Tab-separated table of C-alpha atoms and ligand atoms in Angstrom:
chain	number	residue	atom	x	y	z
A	1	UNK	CA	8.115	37.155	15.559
A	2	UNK	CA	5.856	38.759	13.144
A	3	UNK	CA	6.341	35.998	10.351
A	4	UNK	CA	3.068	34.054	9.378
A	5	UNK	CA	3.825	30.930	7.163
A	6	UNK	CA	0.961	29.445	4.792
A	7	UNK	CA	0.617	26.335	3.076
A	8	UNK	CA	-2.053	25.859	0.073
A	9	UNK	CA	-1.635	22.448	-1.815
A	10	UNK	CA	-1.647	22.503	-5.112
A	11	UNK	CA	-1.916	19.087	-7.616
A	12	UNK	CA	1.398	19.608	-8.561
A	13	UNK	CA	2.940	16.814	-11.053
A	14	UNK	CA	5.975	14.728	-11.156
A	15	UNK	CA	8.503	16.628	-13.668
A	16	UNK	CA	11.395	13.445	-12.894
A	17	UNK	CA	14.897	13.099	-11.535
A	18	UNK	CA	17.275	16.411	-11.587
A	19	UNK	CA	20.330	16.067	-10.165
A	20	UNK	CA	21.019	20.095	-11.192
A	21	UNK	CA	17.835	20.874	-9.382
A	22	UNK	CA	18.086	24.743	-8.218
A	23	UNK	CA	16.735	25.531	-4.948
A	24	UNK	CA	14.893	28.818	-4.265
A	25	UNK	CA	16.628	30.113	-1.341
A	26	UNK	CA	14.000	32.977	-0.948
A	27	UNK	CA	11.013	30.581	-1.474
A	28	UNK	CA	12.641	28.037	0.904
A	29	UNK	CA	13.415	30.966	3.635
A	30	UNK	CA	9.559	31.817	3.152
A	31	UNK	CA	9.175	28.439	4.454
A	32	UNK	CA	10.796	28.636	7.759
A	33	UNK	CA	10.530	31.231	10.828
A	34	UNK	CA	13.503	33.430	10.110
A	35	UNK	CA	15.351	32.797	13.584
A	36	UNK	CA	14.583	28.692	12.994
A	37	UNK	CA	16.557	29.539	9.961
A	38	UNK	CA	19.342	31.868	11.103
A	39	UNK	CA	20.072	29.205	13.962
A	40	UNK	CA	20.584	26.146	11.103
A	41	UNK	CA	24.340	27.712	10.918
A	42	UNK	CA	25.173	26.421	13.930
A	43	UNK	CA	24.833	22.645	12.193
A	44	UNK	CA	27.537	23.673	10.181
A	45	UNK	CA	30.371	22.962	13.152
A	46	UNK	CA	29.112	19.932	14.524
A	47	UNK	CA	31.008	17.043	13.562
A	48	UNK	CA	29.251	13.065	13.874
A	49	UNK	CA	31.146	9.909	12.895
A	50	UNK	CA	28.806	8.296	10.924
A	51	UNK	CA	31.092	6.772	7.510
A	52	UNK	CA	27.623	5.677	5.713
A	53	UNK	CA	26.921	6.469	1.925
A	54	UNK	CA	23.451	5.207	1.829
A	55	UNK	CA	21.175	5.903	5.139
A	56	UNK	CA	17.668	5.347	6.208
A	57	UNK	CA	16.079	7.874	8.500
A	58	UNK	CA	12.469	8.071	9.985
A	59	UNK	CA	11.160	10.835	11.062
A	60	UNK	CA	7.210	10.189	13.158
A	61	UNK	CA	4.710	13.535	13.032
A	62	UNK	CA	6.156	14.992	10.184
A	63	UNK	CA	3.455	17.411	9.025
A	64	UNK	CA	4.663	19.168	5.938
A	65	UNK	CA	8.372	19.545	7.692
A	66	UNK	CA	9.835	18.318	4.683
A	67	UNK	CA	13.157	21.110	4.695
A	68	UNK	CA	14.292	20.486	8.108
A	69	UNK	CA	15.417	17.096	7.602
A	70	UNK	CA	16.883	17.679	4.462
A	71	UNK	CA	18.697	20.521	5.821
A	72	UNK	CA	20.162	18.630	8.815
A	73	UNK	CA	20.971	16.045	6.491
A	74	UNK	CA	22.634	18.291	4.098
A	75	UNK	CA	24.826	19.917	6.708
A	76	UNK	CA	25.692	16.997	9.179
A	77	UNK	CA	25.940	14.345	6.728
A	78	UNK	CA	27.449	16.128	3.428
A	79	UNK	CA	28.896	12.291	2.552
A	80	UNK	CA	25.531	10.930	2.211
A	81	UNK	CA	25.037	9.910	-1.345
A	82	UNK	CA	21.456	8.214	-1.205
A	83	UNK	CA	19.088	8.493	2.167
A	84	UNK	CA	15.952	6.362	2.359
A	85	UNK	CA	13.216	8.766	3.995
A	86	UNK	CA	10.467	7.441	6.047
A	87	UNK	CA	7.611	10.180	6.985
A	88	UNK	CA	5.309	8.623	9.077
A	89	UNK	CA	2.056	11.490	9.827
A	90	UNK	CA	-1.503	10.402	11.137
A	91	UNK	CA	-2.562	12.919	8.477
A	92	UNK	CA	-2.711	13.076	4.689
A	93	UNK	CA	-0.277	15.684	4.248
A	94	UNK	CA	1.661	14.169	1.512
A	95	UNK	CA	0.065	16.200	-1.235
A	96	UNK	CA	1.521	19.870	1.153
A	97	UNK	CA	4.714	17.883	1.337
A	98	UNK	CA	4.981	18.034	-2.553
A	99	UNK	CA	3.719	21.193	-2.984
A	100	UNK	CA	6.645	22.893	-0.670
A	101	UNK	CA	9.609	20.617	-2.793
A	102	UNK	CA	7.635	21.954	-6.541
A	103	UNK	CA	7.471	25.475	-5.030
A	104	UNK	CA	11.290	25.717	-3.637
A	105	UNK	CA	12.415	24.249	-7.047
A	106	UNK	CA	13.088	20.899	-6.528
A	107	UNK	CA	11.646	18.294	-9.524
A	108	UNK	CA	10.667	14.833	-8.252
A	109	UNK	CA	10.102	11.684	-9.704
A	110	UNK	CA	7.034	9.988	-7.810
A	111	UNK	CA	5.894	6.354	-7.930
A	112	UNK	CA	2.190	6.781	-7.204
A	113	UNK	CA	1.640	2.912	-5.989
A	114	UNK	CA	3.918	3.068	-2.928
A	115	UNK	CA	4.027	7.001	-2.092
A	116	UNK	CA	7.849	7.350	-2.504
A	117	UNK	CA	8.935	10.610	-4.433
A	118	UNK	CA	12.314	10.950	-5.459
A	119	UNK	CA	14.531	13.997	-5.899
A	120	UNK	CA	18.228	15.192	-5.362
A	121	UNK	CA	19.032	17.583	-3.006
A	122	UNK	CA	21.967	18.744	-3.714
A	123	UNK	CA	24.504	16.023	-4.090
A	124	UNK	CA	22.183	13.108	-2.298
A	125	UNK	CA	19.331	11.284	-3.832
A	126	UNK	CA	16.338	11.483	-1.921
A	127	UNK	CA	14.170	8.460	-1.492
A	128	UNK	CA	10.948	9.825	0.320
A	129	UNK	CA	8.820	7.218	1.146
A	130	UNK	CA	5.243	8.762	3.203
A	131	UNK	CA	3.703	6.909	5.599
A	132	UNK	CA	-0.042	7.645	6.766
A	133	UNK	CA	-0.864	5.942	9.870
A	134	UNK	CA	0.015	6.788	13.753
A	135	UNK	CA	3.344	5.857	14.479
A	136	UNK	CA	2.760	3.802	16.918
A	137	UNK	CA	1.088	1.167	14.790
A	138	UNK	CA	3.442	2.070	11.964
A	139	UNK	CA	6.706	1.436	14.336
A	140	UNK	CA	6.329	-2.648	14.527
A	141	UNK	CA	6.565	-2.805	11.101
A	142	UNK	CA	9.668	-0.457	10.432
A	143	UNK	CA	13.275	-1.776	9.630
A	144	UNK	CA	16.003	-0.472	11.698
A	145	UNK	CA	17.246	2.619	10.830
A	146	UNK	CA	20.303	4.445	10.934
A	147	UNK	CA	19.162	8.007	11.834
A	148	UNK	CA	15.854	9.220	13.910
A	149	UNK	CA	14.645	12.629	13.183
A	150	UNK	CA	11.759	14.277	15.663
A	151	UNK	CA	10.884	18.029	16.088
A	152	UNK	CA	7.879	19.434	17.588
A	153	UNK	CA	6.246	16.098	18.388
A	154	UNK	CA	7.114	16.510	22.103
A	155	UNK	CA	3.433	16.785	23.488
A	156	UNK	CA	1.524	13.540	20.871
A	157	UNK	CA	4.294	11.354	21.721
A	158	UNK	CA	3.842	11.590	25.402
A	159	UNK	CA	0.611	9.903	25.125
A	160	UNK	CA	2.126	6.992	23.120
A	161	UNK	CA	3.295	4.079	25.969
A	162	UNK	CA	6.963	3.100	25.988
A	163	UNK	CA	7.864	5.503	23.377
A	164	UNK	CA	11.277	6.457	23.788
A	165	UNK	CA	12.220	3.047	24.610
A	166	UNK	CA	10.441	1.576	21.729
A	167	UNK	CA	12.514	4.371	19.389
A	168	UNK	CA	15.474	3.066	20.616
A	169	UNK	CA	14.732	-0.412	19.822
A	170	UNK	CA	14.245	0.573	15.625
A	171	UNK	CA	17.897	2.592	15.554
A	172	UNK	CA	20.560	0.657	14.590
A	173	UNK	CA	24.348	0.309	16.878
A	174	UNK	CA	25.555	3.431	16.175
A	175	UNK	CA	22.761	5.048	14.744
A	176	UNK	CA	21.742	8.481	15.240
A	177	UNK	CA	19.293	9.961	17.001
A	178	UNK	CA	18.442	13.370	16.264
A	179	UNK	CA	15.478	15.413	18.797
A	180	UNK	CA	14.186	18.672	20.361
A	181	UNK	CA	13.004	17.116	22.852
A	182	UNK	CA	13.766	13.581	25.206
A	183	UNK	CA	15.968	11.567	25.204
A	184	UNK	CA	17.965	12.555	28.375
A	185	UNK	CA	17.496	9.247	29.912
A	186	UNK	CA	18.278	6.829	27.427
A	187	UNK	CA	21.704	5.164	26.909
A	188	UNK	CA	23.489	7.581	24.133
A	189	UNK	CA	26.601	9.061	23.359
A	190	UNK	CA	25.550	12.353	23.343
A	191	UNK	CA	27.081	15.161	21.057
A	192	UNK	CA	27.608	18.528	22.128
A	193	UNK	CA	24.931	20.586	20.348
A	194	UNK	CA	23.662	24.271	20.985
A	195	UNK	CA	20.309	23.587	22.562
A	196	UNK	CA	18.456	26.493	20.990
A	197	UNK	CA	18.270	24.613	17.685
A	198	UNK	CA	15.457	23.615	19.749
A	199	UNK	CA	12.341	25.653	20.470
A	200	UNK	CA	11.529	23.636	23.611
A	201	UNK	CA	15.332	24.458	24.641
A	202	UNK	CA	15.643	20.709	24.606
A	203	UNK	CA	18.553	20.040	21.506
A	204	UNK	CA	19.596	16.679	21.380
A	205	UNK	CA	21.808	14.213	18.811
A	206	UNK	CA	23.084	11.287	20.356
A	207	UNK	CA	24.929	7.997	19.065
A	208	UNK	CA	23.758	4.647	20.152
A	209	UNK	CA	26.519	3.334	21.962
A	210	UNK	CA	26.778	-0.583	20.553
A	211	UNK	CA	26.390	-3.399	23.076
A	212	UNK	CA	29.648	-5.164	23.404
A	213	UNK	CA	28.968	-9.054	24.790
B	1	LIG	C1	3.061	19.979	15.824
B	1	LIG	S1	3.029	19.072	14.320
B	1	LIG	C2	4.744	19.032	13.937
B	1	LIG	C3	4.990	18.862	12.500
B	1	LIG	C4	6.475	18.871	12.089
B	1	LIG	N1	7.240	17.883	12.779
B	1	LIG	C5	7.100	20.229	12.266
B	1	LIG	O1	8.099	20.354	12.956
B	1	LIG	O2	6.586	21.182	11.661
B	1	LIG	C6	2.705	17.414	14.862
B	1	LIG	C7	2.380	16.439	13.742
B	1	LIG	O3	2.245	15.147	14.332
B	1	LIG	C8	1.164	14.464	13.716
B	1	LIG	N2	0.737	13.424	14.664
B	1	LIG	C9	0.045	13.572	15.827
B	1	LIG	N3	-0.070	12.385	16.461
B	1	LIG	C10	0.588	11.466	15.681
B	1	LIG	C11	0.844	10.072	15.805
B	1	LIG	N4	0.403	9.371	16.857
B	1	LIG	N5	1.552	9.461	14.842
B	1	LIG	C12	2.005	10.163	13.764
B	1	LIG	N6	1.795	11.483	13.592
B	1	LIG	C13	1.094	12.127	14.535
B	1	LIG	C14	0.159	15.556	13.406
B	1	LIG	O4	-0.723	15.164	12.371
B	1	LIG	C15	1.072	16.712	13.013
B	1	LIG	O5	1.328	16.705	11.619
């Protein structure tokens, strides 16, 4: 794979709300490995039963991964009207995170005093709230949630005690849990996925199955 991406922040400002935002396609394929991005078609068969308008989501060790959940989002969950993003990252990269929405075309709104930008992506409303701290101190603290997104956190959150379990504990009955890696031993209704979305081999989107009395 001879495809090197960069990131450079830049102070880029808030320019406010567009719902007719126009994405870059070429500047948001510069973005992503070209075979990550080939294999996001094969989201577009996968069907999950989940009848929500308004969602929250977190998603631990996001680094500047801002387009993957959006995209999953986009193509799983095309009834979503408003999601309510949580990025949690042990580093500041908040600023990158901005810099890759300004650069693919997207105009944000931002309210400075709690770190939540705010954008549509195409027909949802974006709520991106960014967390710095390590997840595992941020995790008491966090509300349920009805989906969790993870990629390439596989090898930090193997040090963290309890993890998956603890995970488990934040998503909500029926919730969704969305990983490349884990997750094989917890109690989910898994859905059939092609497990080279993943680049540990190690797809998986499950349901939590809710605990009848
Ligand atoms: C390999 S990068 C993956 C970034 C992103 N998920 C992606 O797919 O491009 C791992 C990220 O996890 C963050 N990280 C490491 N330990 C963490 C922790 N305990 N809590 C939260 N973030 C952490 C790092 O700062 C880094 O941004």
């Amino acid at each position: 794979m001879n495809q090197a991406i960069f990131y450079e922040e830049r102070n880029v400002t808030a320019k406010g709300l567009d719902p007719n935002n126009k994405i870059n396609e070429d500047k948001l394929k510069s973005y992503i490995f070209k075979e990550d991005y080939n294999n996001l078609n094969l989201l577009n068969n996968i069907k999950i039963p989940l009848g929500k308008e308004e969602i929250s989501l977190l998603y631990p060790g996001c680094g500047v991964d801002v387009l993957f959940p959006l995209i999953y989002l986009e193509k799983l969950f095309p009834q979503i009207k408003t999601a309510n993003l949580t990025f949690v990252d042990s580093e500041n990269v908040f600023g990158l995170i901005k810099t890759v929405l300004d650069d693919i075309g997207i105009s944000f709104a931002e309210n400075k005093s709690n770190n939540i930008v705010s954008f549509h992506w195409k027909n949802t409303l974006i709520n991106l709230n960014f967390v710095l701290n390590k997840i595992e101190s941020h995790l008491p603290n966090q509300e349920p949630i009805d989906i969790y997104f993870e990629k390439a956190f596989r090898i930090m959150r193997d040090n963290i005690p309890n993890y998956e379990n603890n995970i488990l504990n934040k998503i909500k009955p029926n919730g969704i849990l969305i990983s490349d890696s884990g997750f094989t031993e917890q109690n989910l209704k898994t859905i059939e996925v092609p497990k080279i979305l993943s680049s540990y081999q190690e797809m998986i989107i499950g349901i939590k199955e809710e605990i009848k009395e």
